[in-house]
Short mmCIF file of C-alpha atoms and ligand atoms in Angstrom, two decimals:
data_model
loop_
_atom_site.label_atom_id
_atom_site.label_comp_id
_atom_site.label_asym_id
_atom_site.label_seq_id
_atom_site.Cartn_x
_atom_site.Cartn_y
_atom_site.Cartn_z
CA MET A 1 8.63 -23.55 19.42
CA SER A 2 9.73 -20.34 17.97
CA LYS A 3 6.96 -18.81 15.11
CA PRO A 4 7.63 -18.07 11.27
CA VAL A 5 9.76 -14.77 10.32
CA ALA A 6 8.23 -12.10 8.54
CA LEU A 7 10.34 -9.09 7.11
CA ILE A 8 8.97 -5.73 6.73
CA THR A 9 10.46 -2.57 4.66
CA GLY A 10 9.19 0.59 5.51
CA ALA A 11 8.29 -0.58 8.77
CA ASN A 12 7.68 3.60 10.10
CA GLY A 13 5.33 3.99 7.15
CA GLU A 14 1.35 4.09 7.81
CA ILE A 15 0.77 0.73 6.60
CA GLY A 16 3.87 -0.47 8.74
CA ARG A 17 2.93 0.47 11.35
CA ALA A 18 -0.56 -0.99 11.28
CA LEU A 19 0.81 -3.82 10.08
CA ILE A 20 3.54 -4.29 13.20
CA LYS A 21 0.69 -3.74 15.35
CA ARG A 22 -2.15 -6.07 13.58
CA LEU A 23 0.77 -9.19 13.42
CA ALA A 24 1.23 -8.48 17.47
CA GLU A 25 -2.31 -9.03 18.11
CA GLU A 26 -2.44 -12.22 15.78
CA GLY A 27 0.61 -13.40 16.80
CA ARG A 28 1.39 -15.88 13.93
CA TYR A 29 4.61 -14.46 12.91
CA ASP A 30 7.92 -13.33 14.77
CA VAL A 31 8.16 -9.64 12.98
CA VAL A 32 11.84 -8.25 11.70
CA THR A 33 11.54 -4.04 10.74
CA LEU A 34 14.25 -2.11 8.17
CA ASP A 35 13.52 1.44 7.73
CA LEU A 36 15.50 3.97 6.60
CA VAL A 37 15.06 5.48 10.70
CA PRO A 38 15.26 3.82 13.42
CA LEU A 39 11.83 2.14 14.63
CA ALA A 40 9.54 4.53 16.26
CA GLU A 41 9.63 3.39 19.75
CA PRO A 42 6.47 2.75 20.64
CA LEU A 43 6.56 0.03 17.91
CA ARG A 44 9.76 -2.00 19.54
CA PRO A 45 8.00 -3.94 21.71
CA PHE A 46 6.26 -5.29 19.09
CA VAL A 47 9.04 -6.41 17.29
CA LEU A 48 11.92 -9.25 17.33
CA ALA A 49 14.62 -6.99 15.86
CA SER A 50 14.50 -3.50 14.08
CA TYR A 51 17.42 -2.69 11.38
CA ALA A 52 17.80 0.94 10.49
CA GLY A 53 19.08 1.37 7.40
CA ASN A 54 18.63 1.81 3.56
CA ILE A 55 16.90 -0.68 1.29
CA MET A 56 19.90 -0.09 -1.61
CA ASP A 57 22.13 -1.15 0.65
CA LYS A 58 22.37 -5.04 -0.33
CA TYR A 59 24.89 -6.32 2.03
CA LEU A 60 21.95 -4.75 4.78
CA LEU A 61 19.71 -6.61 3.18
CA ASP A 62 21.92 -10.29 3.42
CA GLU A 63 22.55 -9.44 6.89
CA ILE A 64 19.37 -9.25 7.88
CA VAL A 65 18.53 -12.60 6.50
CA ALA A 66 21.54 -14.26 7.62
CA HIS A 67 20.75 -13.50 11.03
CA HIS A 68 16.79 -14.13 10.50
CA ASP A 69 15.10 -17.01 8.21
CA ALA A 70 12.51 -14.79 6.50
CA ILE A 71 10.21 -16.72 4.67
CA VAL A 72 7.54 -13.40 4.16
CA VAL A 73 8.40 -10.11 3.16
CA PHE A 74 6.10 -7.42 3.37
CA HIS A 75 8.17 -4.74 1.55
CA LEU A 76 6.37 -1.27 2.02
CA ALA A 77 9.25 1.29 1.26
CA ALA A 78 8.66 3.81 -1.53
CA LEU A 79 8.21 6.96 -2.37
CA LEU A 80 4.99 7.93 -3.09
CA SER A 81 3.50 9.85 -5.82
CA SER A 82 3.61 13.71 -5.51
CA ARG A 83 7.33 12.96 -3.77
CA GLY A 84 8.40 11.02 -6.75
CA GLU A 85 6.77 13.63 -8.99
CA ARG A 86 9.72 16.00 -6.90
CA ASP A 87 12.63 13.67 -7.29
CA PRO A 88 11.59 11.18 -9.97
CA GLU A 89 15.64 9.63 -10.46
CA LEU A 90 15.00 9.16 -6.26
CA ALA A 91 11.81 8.02 -6.54
CA HIS A 92 12.92 5.26 -9.73
CA GLN A 93 16.10 3.82 -7.32
CA VAL A 94 13.82 3.54 -4.23
CA ASN A 95 10.99 2.06 -5.58
CA VAL A 96 12.71 0.01 -8.27
CA GLU A 97 16.47 -0.29 -7.72
CA GLY A 98 15.51 -0.87 -3.96
CA THR A 99 12.39 -3.15 -5.04
CA LEU A 100 14.72 -5.23 -6.91
CA HIS A 101 17.23 -6.07 -4.17
CA VAL A 102 14.70 -7.18 -1.91
CA LEU A 103 13.47 -9.01 -4.82
CA ARG A 104 17.26 -10.67 -5.15
CA MET A 105 17.38 -10.86 -1.18
CA ALA A 106 14.05 -13.09 -1.22
CA GLN A 107 15.02 -15.16 -3.97
CA ASN A 108 18.61 -15.91 -1.97
CA GLN A 109 16.18 -16.59 1.00
CA SER A 110 13.88 -19.08 -0.43
CA VAL A 111 17.09 -21.03 -2.02
CA ARG A 112 18.70 -21.40 1.33
CA LEU A 113 15.41 -22.15 3.17
CA GLY A 114 14.53 -25.05 0.50
CA GLN A 115 10.49 -22.87 0.43
CA PRO A 116 8.93 -20.62 -1.46
CA VAL A 117 9.50 -16.76 0.11
CA ARG A 118 5.79 -15.21 0.11
CA PHE A 119 6.26 -11.65 -0.85
CA LEU A 120 3.77 -9.11 -0.47
CA PHE A 121 4.17 -6.16 -2.65
CA PRO A 122 1.46 -3.03 -2.32
CA SER A 123 0.75 -1.43 -5.51
CA THR A 124 -1.60 1.48 -6.30
CA ILE A 125 -4.42 3.30 -8.20
CA ALA A 126 -1.50 5.36 -9.25
CA VAL A 127 -0.93 2.53 -12.05
CA TYR A 128 -3.87 3.38 -13.92
CA GLY A 129 -3.89 6.63 -16.47
CA LEU A 130 -7.06 7.79 -17.86
CA PRO A 131 -6.90 10.07 -20.40
CA SER A 132 -10.25 12.49 -19.32
CA LEU A 133 -12.62 13.25 -17.12
CA ALA A 134 -15.39 11.96 -19.49
CA GLU A 135 -13.52 8.61 -20.18
CA LYS A 136 -12.70 8.32 -16.31
CA ALA A 137 -16.88 8.45 -15.26
CA LYS A 138 -16.98 5.96 -18.64
CA VAL A 139 -14.69 3.46 -17.43
CA GLY A 140 -15.95 3.70 -13.56
CA LYS A 141 -15.46 0.70 -12.16
CA ILE A 142 -11.58 -0.52 -13.99
CA ARG A 143 -10.57 -3.57 -14.01
CA GLU A 144 -6.90 -4.23 -13.56
CA GLU A 145 -6.11 -4.47 -17.11
CA GLN A 146 -7.57 -1.76 -18.05
CA TRP A 147 -5.79 1.77 -18.42
CA ASN A 148 -2.07 1.11 -17.74
CA LEU A 149 -0.47 3.86 -18.65
CA PRO A 150 0.68 6.10 -15.20
CA ILE A 151 1.06 9.75 -15.31
CA THR A 152 3.71 9.57 -12.10
CA MET A 153 6.66 8.01 -12.07
CA TYR A 154 5.51 6.36 -8.59
CA GLY A 155 2.71 4.55 -10.75
CA CYS A 156 5.40 3.38 -13.49
CA ASN A 157 7.43 2.48 -11.20
CA LYS A 158 5.08 0.07 -9.11
CA LEU A 159 3.78 -1.03 -12.97
CA TYR A 160 7.05 -2.05 -13.63
CA CYS A 161 7.45 -3.81 -9.96
CA GLU A 162 4.77 -5.52 -10.53
CA HIS A 163 6.01 -7.22 -13.56
CA LEU A 164 9.12 -7.50 -11.95
CA GLY A 165 7.66 -9.63 -9.34
CA ARG A 166 5.57 -11.87 -11.56
CA TYR A 167 8.86 -12.51 -13.80
CA PHE A 168 10.81 -13.29 -10.07
CA ALA A 169 7.92 -15.94 -9.38
CA HIS A 170 7.24 -17.51 -12.83
CA HIS A 171 10.65 -17.34 -14.70
CA TYR A 172 13.44 -15.93 -12.56
CA ARG A 173 16.36 -18.56 -13.09
CA ARG A 174 13.93 -20.96 -11.24
CA GLN A 175 15.65 -24.36 -12.79
CA GLN A 176 19.09 -23.43 -11.82
CA SER A 177 18.14 -22.15 -8.64
CA GLY A 178 15.42 -24.03 -7.31
CA GLY A 179 14.01 -20.88 -4.79
CA ARG A 180 10.87 -19.11 -5.62
CA VAL A 181 9.87 -15.94 -4.63
CA ASP A 182 5.85 -16.32 -4.55
CA PHE A 183 4.89 -12.35 -5.29
CA ARG A 184 2.09 -11.12 -4.31
CA ALA A 185 0.35 -7.90 -5.12
CA ILE A 186 -2.32 -5.50 -4.14
CA ARG A 187 -3.05 -2.51 -5.71
CA PHE A 188 -4.56 0.31 -3.00
CA PRO A 189 -6.51 2.92 -3.17
CA GLY A 190 -5.94 5.73 -1.26
CA LEU A 191 -5.40 5.63 2.29
CA ILE A 192 -7.20 6.67 5.43
CA SER A 193 -6.18 5.84 8.75
CA ALA A 194 -7.31 7.22 11.83
CA ASP A 195 -3.88 6.93 13.88
CA THR A 196 -1.21 8.07 11.22
CA MET A 197 -1.04 10.79 8.32
CA PRO A 198 0.37 9.74 4.54
CA THR A 199 3.50 11.70 3.75
CA GLY A 200 4.35 12.30 0.29
CA GLY A 201 1.10 10.70 -1.52
CA THR A 202 -1.49 12.55 -3.99
CA SER A 203 -4.31 11.10 -2.20
CA ASP A 204 -3.05 12.56 1.10
CA TYR A 205 -5.99 15.84 1.07
CA GLY A 206 -8.26 13.11 2.11
CA PRO A 207 -6.64 12.06 5.40
CA GLU A 208 -5.01 15.88 5.62
CA MET A 209 -8.28 17.51 5.80
CA LEU A 210 -10.18 15.23 8.22
CA HIS A 211 -7.46 15.42 10.97
CA ALA A 212 -7.02 18.95 9.88
CA ALA A 213 -10.72 19.58 10.60
CA ALA A 214 -10.18 17.39 14.23
CA GLN A 215 -7.76 19.69 14.94
CA LYS A 216 -9.64 22.73 14.66
CA LYS A 217 -6.97 24.23 11.85
CA PRO A 218 -7.92 25.39 8.29
CA TYR A 219 -7.35 23.38 5.30
CA SER A 220 -6.62 24.26 2.14
CA CYS A 221 -7.51 21.58 -0.37
CA PHE A 222 -5.10 20.88 -3.28
CA VAL A 223 -7.60 19.27 -5.43
CA GLY A 224 -10.97 20.39 -6.25
CA PRO A 225 -13.94 19.74 -5.35
CA ASP A 226 -15.09 17.17 -7.40
CA ALA A 227 -12.04 14.96 -7.45
CA ARG A 228 -13.18 11.33 -6.90
CA ILE A 229 -10.82 8.69 -6.45
CA PRO A 230 -11.61 5.09 -4.30
CA PHE A 231 -10.33 5.48 -0.53
CA MET A 232 -10.35 2.56 1.54
CA ALA A 233 -9.79 2.59 5.71
CA MET A 234 -6.45 1.34 7.20
CA PRO A 235 -8.01 -1.54 9.29
CA ASP A 236 -9.14 -2.83 5.43
CA ALA A 237 -6.14 -2.50 3.77
CA ILE A 238 -3.88 -4.66 6.45
CA SER A 239 -7.17 -7.30 6.52
CA ALA A 240 -6.31 -7.09 2.64
CA ILE A 241 -3.06 -7.28 2.84
CA LEU A 242 -2.89 -10.63 5.58
CA ALA A 243 -5.44 -12.11 3.57
CA LEU A 244 -3.56 -12.46 0.12
CA ILE A 245 -0.13 -12.68 2.24
CA GLU A 246 -2.06 -16.24 3.84
CA ALA A 247 -4.00 -16.76 0.63
CA ASN A 248 -3.41 -20.44 -0.73
CA PRO A 249 -1.78 -20.36 -3.58
CA GLU A 250 -3.26 -23.17 -5.46
CA LYS A 251 -5.80 -20.61 -5.70
CA LEU A 252 -4.40 -17.62 -6.74
CA ARG A 253 -5.02 -17.39 -10.25
CA ALA A 254 -3.19 -13.76 -10.44
CA THR A 255 -0.39 -11.77 -9.02
CA VAL A 256 -1.53 -8.58 -9.31
CA TYR A 257 -5.48 -7.66 -7.22
CA ASN A 258 -7.32 -4.29 -7.02
CA ILE A 259 -9.13 -4.40 -3.90
CA GLY A 260 -12.36 -1.88 -3.37
CA GLY A 261 -13.03 0.36 -0.61
CA PHE A 262 -15.55 3.13 -1.27
CA SER A 263 -15.43 6.00 -4.34
CA ILE A 264 -16.11 9.50 -2.41
CA SER A 265 -15.07 12.65 -3.82
CA ALA A 266 -13.40 15.69 -2.23
CA ASN A 267 -16.48 17.56 -1.53
CA GLU A 268 -18.03 14.08 0.03
CA ILE A 269 -14.98 14.03 2.85
CA ALA A 270 -15.21 17.54 3.41
CA GLU A 271 -18.68 17.48 4.19
CA ARG A 272 -18.88 14.13 6.11
CA ALA A 273 -15.81 16.33 8.15
CA ARG A 274 -17.84 19.67 8.49
CA ARG A 275 -20.74 17.40 10.07
CA ALA A 276 -18.45 15.54 12.89
CA PHE A 277 -16.46 18.89 13.45
CA PRO A 278 -18.85 21.74 12.85
CA GLY A 279 -17.11 25.28 11.92
CA ALA A 280 -14.73 22.97 10.14
CA ASP A 281 -12.55 25.52 7.62
CA ILE A 282 -11.82 23.77 4.52
CA SER A 283 -11.54 25.51 1.31
CA TYR A 284 -10.02 24.55 -2.25
CA ASN A 285 -7.24 25.66 -4.13
CA PRO A 286 -6.24 23.19 -6.90
CA ASP A 287 -2.33 22.45 -7.63
CA ALA A 288 -2.70 22.22 -11.55
CA VAL A 289 0.15 19.09 -11.02
CA ARG A 290 -1.45 17.32 -8.01
CA ALA A 291 -5.44 17.37 -9.36
CA SER A 292 -4.42 16.28 -12.67
CA ILE A 293 -2.82 13.34 -11.04
CA VAL A 294 -6.25 12.56 -9.34
CA ASP A 295 -7.73 12.89 -12.68
CA SER A 296 -6.15 10.42 -14.44
CA TRP A 297 -6.67 7.78 -11.34
CA PRO A 298 -9.94 5.64 -11.58
CA GLU A 299 -13.21 6.84 -9.42
CA ASP A 300 -13.09 2.95 -8.53
CA VAL A 301 -12.14 -0.43 -8.28
CA ASP A 302 -13.44 -4.02 -9.60
CA ASP A 303 -12.20 -6.27 -7.22
CA PHE A 304 -14.05 -8.90 -8.69
CA ARG A 305 -10.55 -11.29 -8.97
CA ALA A 306 -9.52 -10.38 -5.48
CA ARG A 307 -13.08 -11.55 -4.17
CA ARG A 308 -13.07 -14.75 -6.37
CA ASP A 309 -9.84 -15.84 -5.54
CA PHE A 310 -8.88 -14.79 -1.63
CA GLY A 311 -12.22 -14.41 -0.42
CA TRP A 312 -11.70 -10.57 -0.25
CA ARG A 313 -14.32 -8.45 0.97
CA HIS A 314 -14.26 -4.63 2.35
CA GLU A 315 -15.81 -4.40 6.03
CA TYR A 316 -15.94 -0.56 5.72
CA ASP A 317 -18.17 0.74 2.99
CA ALA A 318 -17.92 5.15 3.36
CA ASP A 319 -20.48 4.95 6.25
CA ARG A 320 -18.67 2.92 8.37
CA ALA A 321 -15.07 3.70 7.86
CA PHE A 322 -16.25 7.56 9.24
CA ASP A 323 -18.37 6.72 11.66
CA GLU A 324 -17.27 3.76 13.02
CA TYR A 325 -13.71 3.94 12.37
CA LEU A 326 -12.22 7.23 11.48
CA LEU A 327 -14.63 10.32 13.40
CA PRO A 328 -14.66 8.17 17.01
CA ARG A 329 -11.16 7.24 16.80
CA ILE A 330 -9.80 10.75 15.27
CA THR A 331 -12.26 12.99 18.03
CA GLY A 332 -10.83 10.30 20.91
CA GLN A 333 -7.20 11.13 20.27
CA LYS A 334 -8.31 15.16 20.04
CA SER A 335 -10.00 14.80 23.59
CA GLY A 336 -6.80 12.95 25.10
N1 LIG B 401 -1.73 6.98 -1.55
C1 LIG B 401 -0.95 7.37 -2.91
C2 LIG B 401 -0.26 8.20 -3.44
O1 LIG B 401 -1.13 9.34 -3.69
C3 LIG B 401 -1.68 6.24 -4.22
O2 LIG B 401 -1.27 4.78 -4.05
O3 LIG B 401 0.49 8.45 -3.42
#
């Protein structure tokens, strides 16, 4: 019997690559992918079909779902926060207009298949905008509804698309069309993978610092040593995506969920990198814009709702993330 089909947009990105591998291990879905560039060669054996093209291309989106009965969409394609500040209009196009196209495609697909289409949207701590370091310290673990005042185009785009998804899920011409997008969003902390590097984000100093140390390359950090945000090990991010997409809709009381990993400062990451890779050359040369973005993000998140509604629990705290996942794997790659 054929398996249900899941579509992944932005499949070549960090989350996409890790998700494709996990889905292949678990074998629950046949996976179809879309990315601007052809899917990375090593991932191709894991997917049913892969498309290269732009999510702004409505005809391509329609063609994909005409050929594949996707009942789940992981919409990962996006321009991250630092890249978005360099070209805010392009970020808006990709992050907002692109998301609108993919939501519309999912809505049509739902009508065609006569069943809800589950839609996973990765949102971010960038939707928060703390006005000062004093307020950031005072708030501590932020709740979903606090300080939704992003200072980046990316944060604005993601916050708006959370609402767009909620609109499609609960209000969009539902009576007329009968279809339904079952929209579910996770606000991710900064992500750290042992296998891949992020591009265009502002939490990138975490993974960049660690990978540079492993490769014995000097690293000049673009935020100060005290900059603190929550991070998460990539395997937990993928587990959260799968937990939320599989969750019983009746248990989900919200469309948007914080999920927590571990709160850590740039200096604490540097110290862990120095302990693992003695002689690591890490210095600080803060970039005013990028440092102010990180300062505006919370130091930690309250993920009570995710724990209550879909049983979320992170597996990796800081010690386990570094000692059992990141450092052994990165060291293993280094020595071949
Ligand atoms: N990692 C993202 C960024 O830095 C935040 O979601 O832009």
